[in-house]
Coordinates of C-alpha atoms and ligand atoms in Angstrom, one line a residue:
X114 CA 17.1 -20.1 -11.4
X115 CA 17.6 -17.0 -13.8
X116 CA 15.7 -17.0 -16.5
X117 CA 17.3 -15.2 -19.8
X118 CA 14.9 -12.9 -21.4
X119 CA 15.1 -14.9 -24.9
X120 CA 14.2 -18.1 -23.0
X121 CA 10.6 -16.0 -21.9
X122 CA 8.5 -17.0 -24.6
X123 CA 10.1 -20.7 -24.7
X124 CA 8.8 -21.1 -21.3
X125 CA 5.6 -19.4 -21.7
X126 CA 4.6 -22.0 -24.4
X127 CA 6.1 -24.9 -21.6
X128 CA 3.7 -23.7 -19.1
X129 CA 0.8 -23.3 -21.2
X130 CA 1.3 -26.4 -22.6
X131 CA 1.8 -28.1 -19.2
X132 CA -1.8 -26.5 -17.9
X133 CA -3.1 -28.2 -21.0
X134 CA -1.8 -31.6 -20.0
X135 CA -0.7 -31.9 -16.7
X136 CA 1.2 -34.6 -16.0
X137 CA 3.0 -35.4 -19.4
X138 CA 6.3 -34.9 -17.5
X139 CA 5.3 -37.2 -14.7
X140 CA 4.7 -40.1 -17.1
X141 CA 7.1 -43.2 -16.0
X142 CA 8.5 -40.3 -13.4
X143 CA 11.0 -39.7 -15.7
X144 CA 12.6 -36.2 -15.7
X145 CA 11.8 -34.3 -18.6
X146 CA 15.1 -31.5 -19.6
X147 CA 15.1 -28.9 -22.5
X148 CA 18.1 -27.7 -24.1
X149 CA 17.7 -24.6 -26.2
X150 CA 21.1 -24.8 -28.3
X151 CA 22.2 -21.6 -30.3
X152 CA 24.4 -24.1 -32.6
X153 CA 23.9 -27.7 -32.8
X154 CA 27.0 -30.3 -34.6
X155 CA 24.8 -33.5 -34.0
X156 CA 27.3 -35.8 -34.8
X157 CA 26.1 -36.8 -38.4
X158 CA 25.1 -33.8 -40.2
X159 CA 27.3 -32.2 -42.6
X160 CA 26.5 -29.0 -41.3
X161 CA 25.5 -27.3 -38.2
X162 CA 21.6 -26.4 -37.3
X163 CA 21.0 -22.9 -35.2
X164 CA 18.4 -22.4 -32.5
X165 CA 17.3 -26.3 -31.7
X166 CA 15.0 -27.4 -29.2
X167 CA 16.8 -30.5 -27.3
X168 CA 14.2 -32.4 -25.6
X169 CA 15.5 -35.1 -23.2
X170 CA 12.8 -37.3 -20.7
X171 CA 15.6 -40.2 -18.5
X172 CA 18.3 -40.6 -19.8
X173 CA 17.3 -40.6 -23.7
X174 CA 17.1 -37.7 -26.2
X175 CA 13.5 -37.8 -27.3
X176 CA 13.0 -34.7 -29.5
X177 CA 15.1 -32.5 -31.8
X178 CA 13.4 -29.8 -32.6
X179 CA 13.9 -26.3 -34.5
X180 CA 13.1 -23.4 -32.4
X181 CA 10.1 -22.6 -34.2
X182 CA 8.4 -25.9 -33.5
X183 CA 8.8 -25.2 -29.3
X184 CA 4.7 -26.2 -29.4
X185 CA 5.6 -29.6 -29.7
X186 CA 7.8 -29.5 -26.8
X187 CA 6.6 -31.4 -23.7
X188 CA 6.5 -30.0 -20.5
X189 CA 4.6 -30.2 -17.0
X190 CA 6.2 -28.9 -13.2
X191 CA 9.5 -30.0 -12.9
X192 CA 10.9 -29.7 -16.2
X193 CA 14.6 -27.9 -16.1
X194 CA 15.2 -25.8 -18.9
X195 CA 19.1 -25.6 -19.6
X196 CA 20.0 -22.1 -21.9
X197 CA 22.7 -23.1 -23.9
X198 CA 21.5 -20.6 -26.8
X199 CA 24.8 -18.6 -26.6
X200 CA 26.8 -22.1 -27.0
X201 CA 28.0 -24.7 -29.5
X202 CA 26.1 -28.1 -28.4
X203 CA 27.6 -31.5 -29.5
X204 CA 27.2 -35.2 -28.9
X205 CA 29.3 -36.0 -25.9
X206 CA 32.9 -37.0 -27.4
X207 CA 34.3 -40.2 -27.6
X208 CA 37.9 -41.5 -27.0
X209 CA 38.5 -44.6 -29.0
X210 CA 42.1 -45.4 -27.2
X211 CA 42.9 -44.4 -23.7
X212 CA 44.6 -46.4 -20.4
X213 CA 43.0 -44.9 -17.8
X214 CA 45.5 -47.4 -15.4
X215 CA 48.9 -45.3 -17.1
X216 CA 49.1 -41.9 -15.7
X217 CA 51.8 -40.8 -18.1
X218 CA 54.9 -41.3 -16.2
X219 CA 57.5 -38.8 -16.8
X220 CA 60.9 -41.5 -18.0
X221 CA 63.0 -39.3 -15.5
X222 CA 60.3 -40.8 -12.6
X223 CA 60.9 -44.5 -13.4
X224 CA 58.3 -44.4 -16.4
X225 CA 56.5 -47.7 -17.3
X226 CA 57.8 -50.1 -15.4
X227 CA 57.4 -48.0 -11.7
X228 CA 53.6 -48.8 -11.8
X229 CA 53.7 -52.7 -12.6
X230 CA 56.9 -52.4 -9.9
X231 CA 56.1 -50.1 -7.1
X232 CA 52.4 -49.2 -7.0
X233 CA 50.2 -51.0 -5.8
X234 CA 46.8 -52.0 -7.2
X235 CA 44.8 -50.2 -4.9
X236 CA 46.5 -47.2 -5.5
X237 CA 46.5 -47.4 -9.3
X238 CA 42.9 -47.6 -9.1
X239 CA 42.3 -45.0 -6.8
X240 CA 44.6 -42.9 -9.6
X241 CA 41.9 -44.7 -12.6
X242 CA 38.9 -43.1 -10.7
X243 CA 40.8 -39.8 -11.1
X244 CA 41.3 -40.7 -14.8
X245 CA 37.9 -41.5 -15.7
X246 CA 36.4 -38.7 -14.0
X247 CA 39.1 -36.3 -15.9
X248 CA 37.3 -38.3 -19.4
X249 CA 34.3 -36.6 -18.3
X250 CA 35.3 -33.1 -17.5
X251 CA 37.1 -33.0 -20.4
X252 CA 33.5 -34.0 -22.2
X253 CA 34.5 -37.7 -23.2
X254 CA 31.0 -39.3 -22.2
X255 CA 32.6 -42.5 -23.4
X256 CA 36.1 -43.9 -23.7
X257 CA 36.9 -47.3 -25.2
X258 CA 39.7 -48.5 -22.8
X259 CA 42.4 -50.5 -24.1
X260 CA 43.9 -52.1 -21.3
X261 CA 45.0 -51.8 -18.1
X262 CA 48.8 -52.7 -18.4
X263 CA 49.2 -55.3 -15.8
X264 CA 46.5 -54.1 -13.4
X265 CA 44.2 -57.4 -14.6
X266 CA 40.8 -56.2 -15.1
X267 CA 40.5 -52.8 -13.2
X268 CA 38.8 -51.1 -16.3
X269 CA 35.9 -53.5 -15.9
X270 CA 36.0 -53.0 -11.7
X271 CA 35.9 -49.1 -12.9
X272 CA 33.2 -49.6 -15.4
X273 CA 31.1 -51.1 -12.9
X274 CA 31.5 -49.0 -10.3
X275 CA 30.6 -46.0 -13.1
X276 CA 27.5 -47.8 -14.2
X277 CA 26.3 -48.0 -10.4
X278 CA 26.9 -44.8 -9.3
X279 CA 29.5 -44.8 -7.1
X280 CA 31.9 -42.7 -9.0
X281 CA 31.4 -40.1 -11.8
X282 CA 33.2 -41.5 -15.5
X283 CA 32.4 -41.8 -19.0
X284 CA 30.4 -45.4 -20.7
X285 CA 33.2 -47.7 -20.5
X286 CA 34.2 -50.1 -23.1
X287 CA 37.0 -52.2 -21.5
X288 CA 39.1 -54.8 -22.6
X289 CA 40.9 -56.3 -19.7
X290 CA 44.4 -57.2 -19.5
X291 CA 45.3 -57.3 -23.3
X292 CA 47.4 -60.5 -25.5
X293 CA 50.7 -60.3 -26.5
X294 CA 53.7 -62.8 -26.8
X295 CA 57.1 -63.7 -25.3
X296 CA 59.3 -60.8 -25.7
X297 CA 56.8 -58.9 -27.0
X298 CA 55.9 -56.3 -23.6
X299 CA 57.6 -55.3 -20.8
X300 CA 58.1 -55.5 -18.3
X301 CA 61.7 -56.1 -19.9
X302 CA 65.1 -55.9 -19.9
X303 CA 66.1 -56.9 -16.3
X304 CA 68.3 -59.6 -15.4
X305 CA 66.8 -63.3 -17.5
X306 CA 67.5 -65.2 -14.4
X307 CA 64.3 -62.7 -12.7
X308 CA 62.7 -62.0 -16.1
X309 CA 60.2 -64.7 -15.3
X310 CA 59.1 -63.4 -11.9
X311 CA 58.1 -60.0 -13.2
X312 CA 55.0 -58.7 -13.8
X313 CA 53.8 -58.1 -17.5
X314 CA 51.5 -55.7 -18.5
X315 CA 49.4 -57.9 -20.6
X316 CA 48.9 -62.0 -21.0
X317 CA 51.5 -63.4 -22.2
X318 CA 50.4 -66.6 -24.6
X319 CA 52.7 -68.7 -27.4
X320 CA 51.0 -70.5 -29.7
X321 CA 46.8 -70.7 -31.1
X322 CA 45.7 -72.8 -27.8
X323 CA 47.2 -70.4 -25.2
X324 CA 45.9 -68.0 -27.6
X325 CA 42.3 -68.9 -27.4
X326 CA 42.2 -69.9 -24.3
X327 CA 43.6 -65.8 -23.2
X328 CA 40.5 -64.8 -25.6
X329 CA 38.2 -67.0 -23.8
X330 CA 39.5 -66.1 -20.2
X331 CA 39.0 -62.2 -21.0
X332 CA 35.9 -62.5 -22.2
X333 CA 34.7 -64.5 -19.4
X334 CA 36.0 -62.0 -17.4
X335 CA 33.8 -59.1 -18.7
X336 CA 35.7 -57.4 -21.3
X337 CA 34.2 -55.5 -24.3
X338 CA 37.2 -55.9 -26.7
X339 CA 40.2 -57.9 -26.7
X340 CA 42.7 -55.8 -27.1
X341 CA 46.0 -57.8 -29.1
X342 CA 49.4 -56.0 -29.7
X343 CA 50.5 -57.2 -33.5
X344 CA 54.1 -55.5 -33.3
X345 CA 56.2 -54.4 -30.3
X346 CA 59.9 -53.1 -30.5
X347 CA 60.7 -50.5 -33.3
X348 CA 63.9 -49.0 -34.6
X349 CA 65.2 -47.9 -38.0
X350 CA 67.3 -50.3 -40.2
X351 CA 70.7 -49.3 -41.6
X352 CA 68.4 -47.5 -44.6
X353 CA 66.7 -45.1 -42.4
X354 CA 63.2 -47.3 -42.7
X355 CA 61.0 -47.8 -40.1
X356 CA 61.1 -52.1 -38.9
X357 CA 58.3 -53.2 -36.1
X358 CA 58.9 -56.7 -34.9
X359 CA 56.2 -59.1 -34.9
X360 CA 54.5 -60.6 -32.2
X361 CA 51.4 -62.9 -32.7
X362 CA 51.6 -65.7 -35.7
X363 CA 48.7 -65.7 -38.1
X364 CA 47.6 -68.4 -36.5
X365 CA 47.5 -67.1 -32.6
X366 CA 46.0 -64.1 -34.2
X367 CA 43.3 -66.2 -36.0
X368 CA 42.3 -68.1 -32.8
X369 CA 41.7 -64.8 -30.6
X370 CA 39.8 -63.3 -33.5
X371 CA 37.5 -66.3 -34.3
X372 CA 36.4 -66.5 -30.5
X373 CA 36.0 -63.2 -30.1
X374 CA 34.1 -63.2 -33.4
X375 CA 32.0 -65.9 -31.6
X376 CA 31.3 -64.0 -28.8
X377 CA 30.2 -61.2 -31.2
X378 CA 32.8 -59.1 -30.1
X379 CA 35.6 -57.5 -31.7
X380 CA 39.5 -57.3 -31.8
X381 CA 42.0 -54.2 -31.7
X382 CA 45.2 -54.5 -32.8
X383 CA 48.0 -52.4 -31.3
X384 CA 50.2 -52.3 -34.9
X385 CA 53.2 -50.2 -35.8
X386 CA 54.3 -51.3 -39.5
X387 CA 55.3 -54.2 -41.7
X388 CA 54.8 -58.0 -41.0
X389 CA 53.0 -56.9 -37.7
X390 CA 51.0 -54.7 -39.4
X391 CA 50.3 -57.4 -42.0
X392 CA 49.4 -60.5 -40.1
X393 CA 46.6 -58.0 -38.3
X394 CA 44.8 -57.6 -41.3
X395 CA 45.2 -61.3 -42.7
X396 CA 44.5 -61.9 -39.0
X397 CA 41.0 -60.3 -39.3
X398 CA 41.5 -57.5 -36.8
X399 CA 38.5 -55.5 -36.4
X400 CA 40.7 -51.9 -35.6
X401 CA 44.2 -51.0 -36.2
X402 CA 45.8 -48.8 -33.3
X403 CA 48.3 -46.0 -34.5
X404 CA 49.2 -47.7 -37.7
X405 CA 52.3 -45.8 -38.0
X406 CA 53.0 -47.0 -41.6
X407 CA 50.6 -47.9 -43.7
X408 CA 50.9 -49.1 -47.1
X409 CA 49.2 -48.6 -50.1
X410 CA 48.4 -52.8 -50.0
X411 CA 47.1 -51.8 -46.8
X412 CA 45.1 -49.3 -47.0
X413 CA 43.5 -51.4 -49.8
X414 CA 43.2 -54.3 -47.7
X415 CA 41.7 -52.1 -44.7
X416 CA 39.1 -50.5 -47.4
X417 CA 38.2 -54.0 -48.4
X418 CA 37.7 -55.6 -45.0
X419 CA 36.4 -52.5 -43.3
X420 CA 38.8 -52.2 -40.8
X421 CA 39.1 -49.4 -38.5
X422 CA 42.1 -46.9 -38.4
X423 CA 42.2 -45.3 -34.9
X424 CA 45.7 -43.1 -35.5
X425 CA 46.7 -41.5 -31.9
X426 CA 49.0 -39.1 -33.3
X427 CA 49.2 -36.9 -30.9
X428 CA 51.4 -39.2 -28.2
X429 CA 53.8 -39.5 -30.6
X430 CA 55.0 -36.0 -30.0
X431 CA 55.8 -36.5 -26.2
X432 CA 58.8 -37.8 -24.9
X433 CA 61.3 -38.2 -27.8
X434 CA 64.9 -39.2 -27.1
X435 CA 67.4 -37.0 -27.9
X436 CA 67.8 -35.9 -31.7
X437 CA 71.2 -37.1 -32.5
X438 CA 70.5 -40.6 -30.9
X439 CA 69.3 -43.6 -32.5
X440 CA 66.0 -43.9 -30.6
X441 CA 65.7 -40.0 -31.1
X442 CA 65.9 -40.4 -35.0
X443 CA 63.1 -43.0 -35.0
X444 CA 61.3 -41.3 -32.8
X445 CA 61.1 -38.6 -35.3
X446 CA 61.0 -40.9 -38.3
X447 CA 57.8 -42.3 -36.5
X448 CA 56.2 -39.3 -36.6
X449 CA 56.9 -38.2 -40.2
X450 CA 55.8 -41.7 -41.6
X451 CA 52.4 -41.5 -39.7
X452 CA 51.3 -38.2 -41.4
X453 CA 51.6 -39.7 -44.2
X454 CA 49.9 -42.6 -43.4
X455 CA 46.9 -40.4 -41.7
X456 CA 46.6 -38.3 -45.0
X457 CA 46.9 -41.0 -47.1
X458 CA 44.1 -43.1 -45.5
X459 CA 42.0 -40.4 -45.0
X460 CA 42.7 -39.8 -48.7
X461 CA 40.9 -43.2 -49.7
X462 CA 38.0 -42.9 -47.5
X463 CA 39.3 -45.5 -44.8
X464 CA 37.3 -45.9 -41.7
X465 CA 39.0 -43.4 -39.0
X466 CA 37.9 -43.0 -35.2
X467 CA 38.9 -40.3 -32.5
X468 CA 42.2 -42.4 -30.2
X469 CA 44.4 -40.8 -28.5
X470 CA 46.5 -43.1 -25.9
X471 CA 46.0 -40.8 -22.7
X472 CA 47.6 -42.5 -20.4
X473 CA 50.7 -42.5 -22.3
X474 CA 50.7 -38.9 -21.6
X475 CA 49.4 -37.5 -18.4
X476 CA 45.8 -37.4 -17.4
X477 CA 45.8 -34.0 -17.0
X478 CA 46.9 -32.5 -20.6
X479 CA 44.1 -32.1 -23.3
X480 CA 42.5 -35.0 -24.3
X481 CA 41.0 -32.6 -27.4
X482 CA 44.8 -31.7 -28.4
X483 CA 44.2 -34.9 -31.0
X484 CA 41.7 -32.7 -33.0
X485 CA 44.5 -30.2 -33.6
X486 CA 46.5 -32.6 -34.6
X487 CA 43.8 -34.5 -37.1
X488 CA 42.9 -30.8 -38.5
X489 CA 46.5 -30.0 -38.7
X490 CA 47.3 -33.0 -40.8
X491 CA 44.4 -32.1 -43.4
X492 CA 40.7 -33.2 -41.8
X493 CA 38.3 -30.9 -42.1
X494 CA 36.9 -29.7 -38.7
X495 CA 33.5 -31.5 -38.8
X496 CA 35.3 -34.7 -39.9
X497 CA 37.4 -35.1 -36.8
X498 CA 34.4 -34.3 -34.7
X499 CA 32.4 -37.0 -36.2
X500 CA 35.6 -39.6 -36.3
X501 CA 34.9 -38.7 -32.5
X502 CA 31.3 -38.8 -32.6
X503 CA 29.3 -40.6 -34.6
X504 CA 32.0 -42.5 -36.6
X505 CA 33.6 -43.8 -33.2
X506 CA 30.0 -45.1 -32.2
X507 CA 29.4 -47.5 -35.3
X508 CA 33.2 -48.4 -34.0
X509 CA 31.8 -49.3 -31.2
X510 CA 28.2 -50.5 -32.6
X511 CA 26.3 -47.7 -30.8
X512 CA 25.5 -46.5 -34.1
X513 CA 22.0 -44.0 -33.6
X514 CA 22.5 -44.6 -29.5
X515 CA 26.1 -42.6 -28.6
X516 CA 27.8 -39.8 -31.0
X517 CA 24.8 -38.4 -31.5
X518 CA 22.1 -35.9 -30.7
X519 CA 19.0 -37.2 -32.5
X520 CA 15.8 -39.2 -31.1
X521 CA 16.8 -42.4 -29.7
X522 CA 20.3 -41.4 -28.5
X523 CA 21.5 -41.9 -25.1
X524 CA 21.5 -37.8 -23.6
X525 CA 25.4 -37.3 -23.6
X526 CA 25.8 -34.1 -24.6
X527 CA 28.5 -32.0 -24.3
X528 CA 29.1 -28.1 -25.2
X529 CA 31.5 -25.1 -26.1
X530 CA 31.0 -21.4 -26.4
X531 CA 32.8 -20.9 -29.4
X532 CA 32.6 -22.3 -32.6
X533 CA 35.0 -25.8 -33.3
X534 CA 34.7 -25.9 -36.8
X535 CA 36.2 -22.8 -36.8
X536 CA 38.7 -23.6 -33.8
X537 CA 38.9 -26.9 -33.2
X538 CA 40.8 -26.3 -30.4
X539 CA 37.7 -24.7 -28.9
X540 CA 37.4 -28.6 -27.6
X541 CA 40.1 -27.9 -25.4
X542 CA 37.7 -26.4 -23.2
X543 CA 34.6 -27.8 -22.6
X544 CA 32.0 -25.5 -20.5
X545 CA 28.9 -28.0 -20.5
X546 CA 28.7 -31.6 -19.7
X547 CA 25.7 -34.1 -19.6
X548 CA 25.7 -37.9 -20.0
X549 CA 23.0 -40.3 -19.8
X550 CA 20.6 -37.3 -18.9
X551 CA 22.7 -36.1 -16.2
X552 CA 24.1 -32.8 -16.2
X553 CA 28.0 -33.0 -14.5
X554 CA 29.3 -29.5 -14.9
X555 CA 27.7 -26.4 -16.3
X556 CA 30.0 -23.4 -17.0
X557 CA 28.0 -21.2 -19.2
X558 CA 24.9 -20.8 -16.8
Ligands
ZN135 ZN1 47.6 -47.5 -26.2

């Protein structure tokens, strides 16, 4: 291992300390690993800290420590010291809103409805291993999947075999197959004498006890969230506005919430705009997905309830129609109404977490383009690095445990060698990743 000549008197102390009390790092056989980080953003702090002492023993950060204070760091044979001095060190990042079962098919290659129609379950699998592992490289330690359009409960198959070893991937928090209603998800449009035979990508349910019983099913089935999609068609109406058509009644929506609620779990909702949008929050959702337009009665209603505003606004940038159609101009209407929505929630101080819908697009684009987007539309650097740090952990009620480097914390860490809040596209290229004590990939060694 080369040793830099800064990281001399860091280890000098280490050993000396070690001959002192041998064995410290043997304790529970845990592995003891040091990270000296030049810069640290540690998720919650409105500012970053230079030269920190990282000290991790499993998979758990257990000190965070100035430079100065390396006396108090532990050490003993076998303890890996990891010199990311020259480097930007962060929690590891959290996506709020991907698919890792949609690969982003291009329209032109039979989009959508070519995976639910002509790949098999296996295969899309096999191509949700490659997803989850691209999570990591990109430094998402965690990704809150929300759902794996009609491949059943893959996510929590992937989860698993994540959590056991058998694949490399980010924590998973999955939630299944998803809850919508007649005509309200493709697969759609094909000939009503075979509509019935097809495939959806989600459970279809009409009414509060096929409702519930959906919920119930899910949940018995391992999922994390119920994901529930509140609106599904859009277009624009003869004034240029922006109309979503409603799926779930108040009253299907009130069923899934209250037993998810009972299983102390919570409830995304999938919501474009208007009666959709509205029935959510009377509904009780827990987070709002995209939110294209959002009113001022709703950002009222959000602030009130606490709901959760996880944007994507990145995705709605690829694949628009053609300009001078009519799907083109909403595409584009779209858009320009969910700016305004962004700036206008982030305005009143309603709850926003890191989404971005990968999966919609492909797997291998940037995952960290949504933080140009987010600092684009007006949030300050550190914000959008907390809404995908420690902001999307209370999201997820990992509050203190992910989205953070600080004692306690799970040891995802993730880091950069320039400086984000400066260019927050430096997230585009993550150099160094660790989760749950783990190093994955080290570039800057
Ligand atoms: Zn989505």
């Amino acid at each position: 291992m080369a040793i830099c000549k800064q990281l001399l008197p860091l280890l000098l102390v280490i050993t000396a300390f070690a001959q002192e009390k041998s064995g410290v790092s043997a304790k529970n056989g845990e592995q003891i690993k040091v990270i000296r980080a030049g810069t640290l953003i540690d998720g919650s702090s409105a500012q970053p800290h230079r030269n920190q002492i990282i000290v991790i023993r499993g998979n758990r950060i257990e000190k965070v420590l100035p430079e100065q204070a390396a006396e108090a760091v532990p050490g003993g044979p076998g303890v890996e010291i990891i010199d990311l001095s020259r480097a930007t060190v962060l929690p590891g990042l959290i996506d709020s809103h991907t698919h890792i079962f949609l690969q982003g098919e291009d329209p032109a290659e039979g989009g959508y409805d070519v995976q639910l129609l002509k790949y098999g379950l296996a295969y899309r699998a096999a191509r949700a291993t490659v997803s989850a592992r691209r999570a990591l490289e990109q430094g998402f330690t965690t990704i809150r999947d929300v759902e794996t359009e009609g491949a059943g409960y893959g996510d929590v198959g992937i989860k698993r075999a994540i959590e056991q070893g058998y694949i490399p991937g980010p924590r998973i928090f999955a939630s299944g197959r998803a809850i919508s209603t007649t005509g309200g998800y493709p697969l759609e449009g094909y000939a009503p004498e075979i509509e019935s035979t097809l495939p959806k990508g989600v459970q279809i349910i009409d009414g509060p006890v096929q409702a519930r019983k959906a919920a119930r099913e899910q949940l018995d089935n391992g999922v994390d969230w119920v994901k529930v999609y509140m609106t599904h068609r859009s277009w624009l109406d003869k004034q240029g506005n922006l109309v979503s058509q409603p799926t779930l009644t108040m009253e299907e929506l009130k069923a899934i919430v209250d037993e998810v609620h009972g299983w102390k779990k919570k409830v995304a909702c999938h919501v474009y705009n208007g009666e959709g949008l509205q029935r959510a929050l009377d509904g009780g959702c827990d987070s709002l997905e995209h939110g294209l337009e959002l009113t001022d009665a709703n950002i009222a209603q959000m602030l009130k309830q606490g709901t959760w505003y996880v944007p994507t606004l990145s995705v709605y940038y690829s694949w628009w129609a053609p300009e001078d159609t009519p799907a083109g101009k909403r595409d584009r209407k779209r858009a320009a109404m969910h700016i305004i929505s962004f700036q206008k929630a982030m305005k009143a101080g309603v709850k926003i977490a890191f989404g971005t819908d990968v999966g919609g697009f492909s797997w291998n684009d940037s995952i960290a383009q949504e933080f140009g987007r987010m600092v684009e539309f007006g949030m300050p650097p550190m914000s959008a690095i907390q809404a995908a740090t420690s902001r999307a952990a209370e999201l997820l009620d990992m509050q203190g445990e992910l989205g953070v480097v600080a004692p306690g914390a799970y040891a995802d860490i993730v880091a950069v060698s320039g400086d984000p809040l400066k260019d927050v596209n430096e997230l585009k290229s993550v150099k160094f990743v660790m989760k749950d004590g783990k190093v994955f990939k080290n570039e800057l060694q």
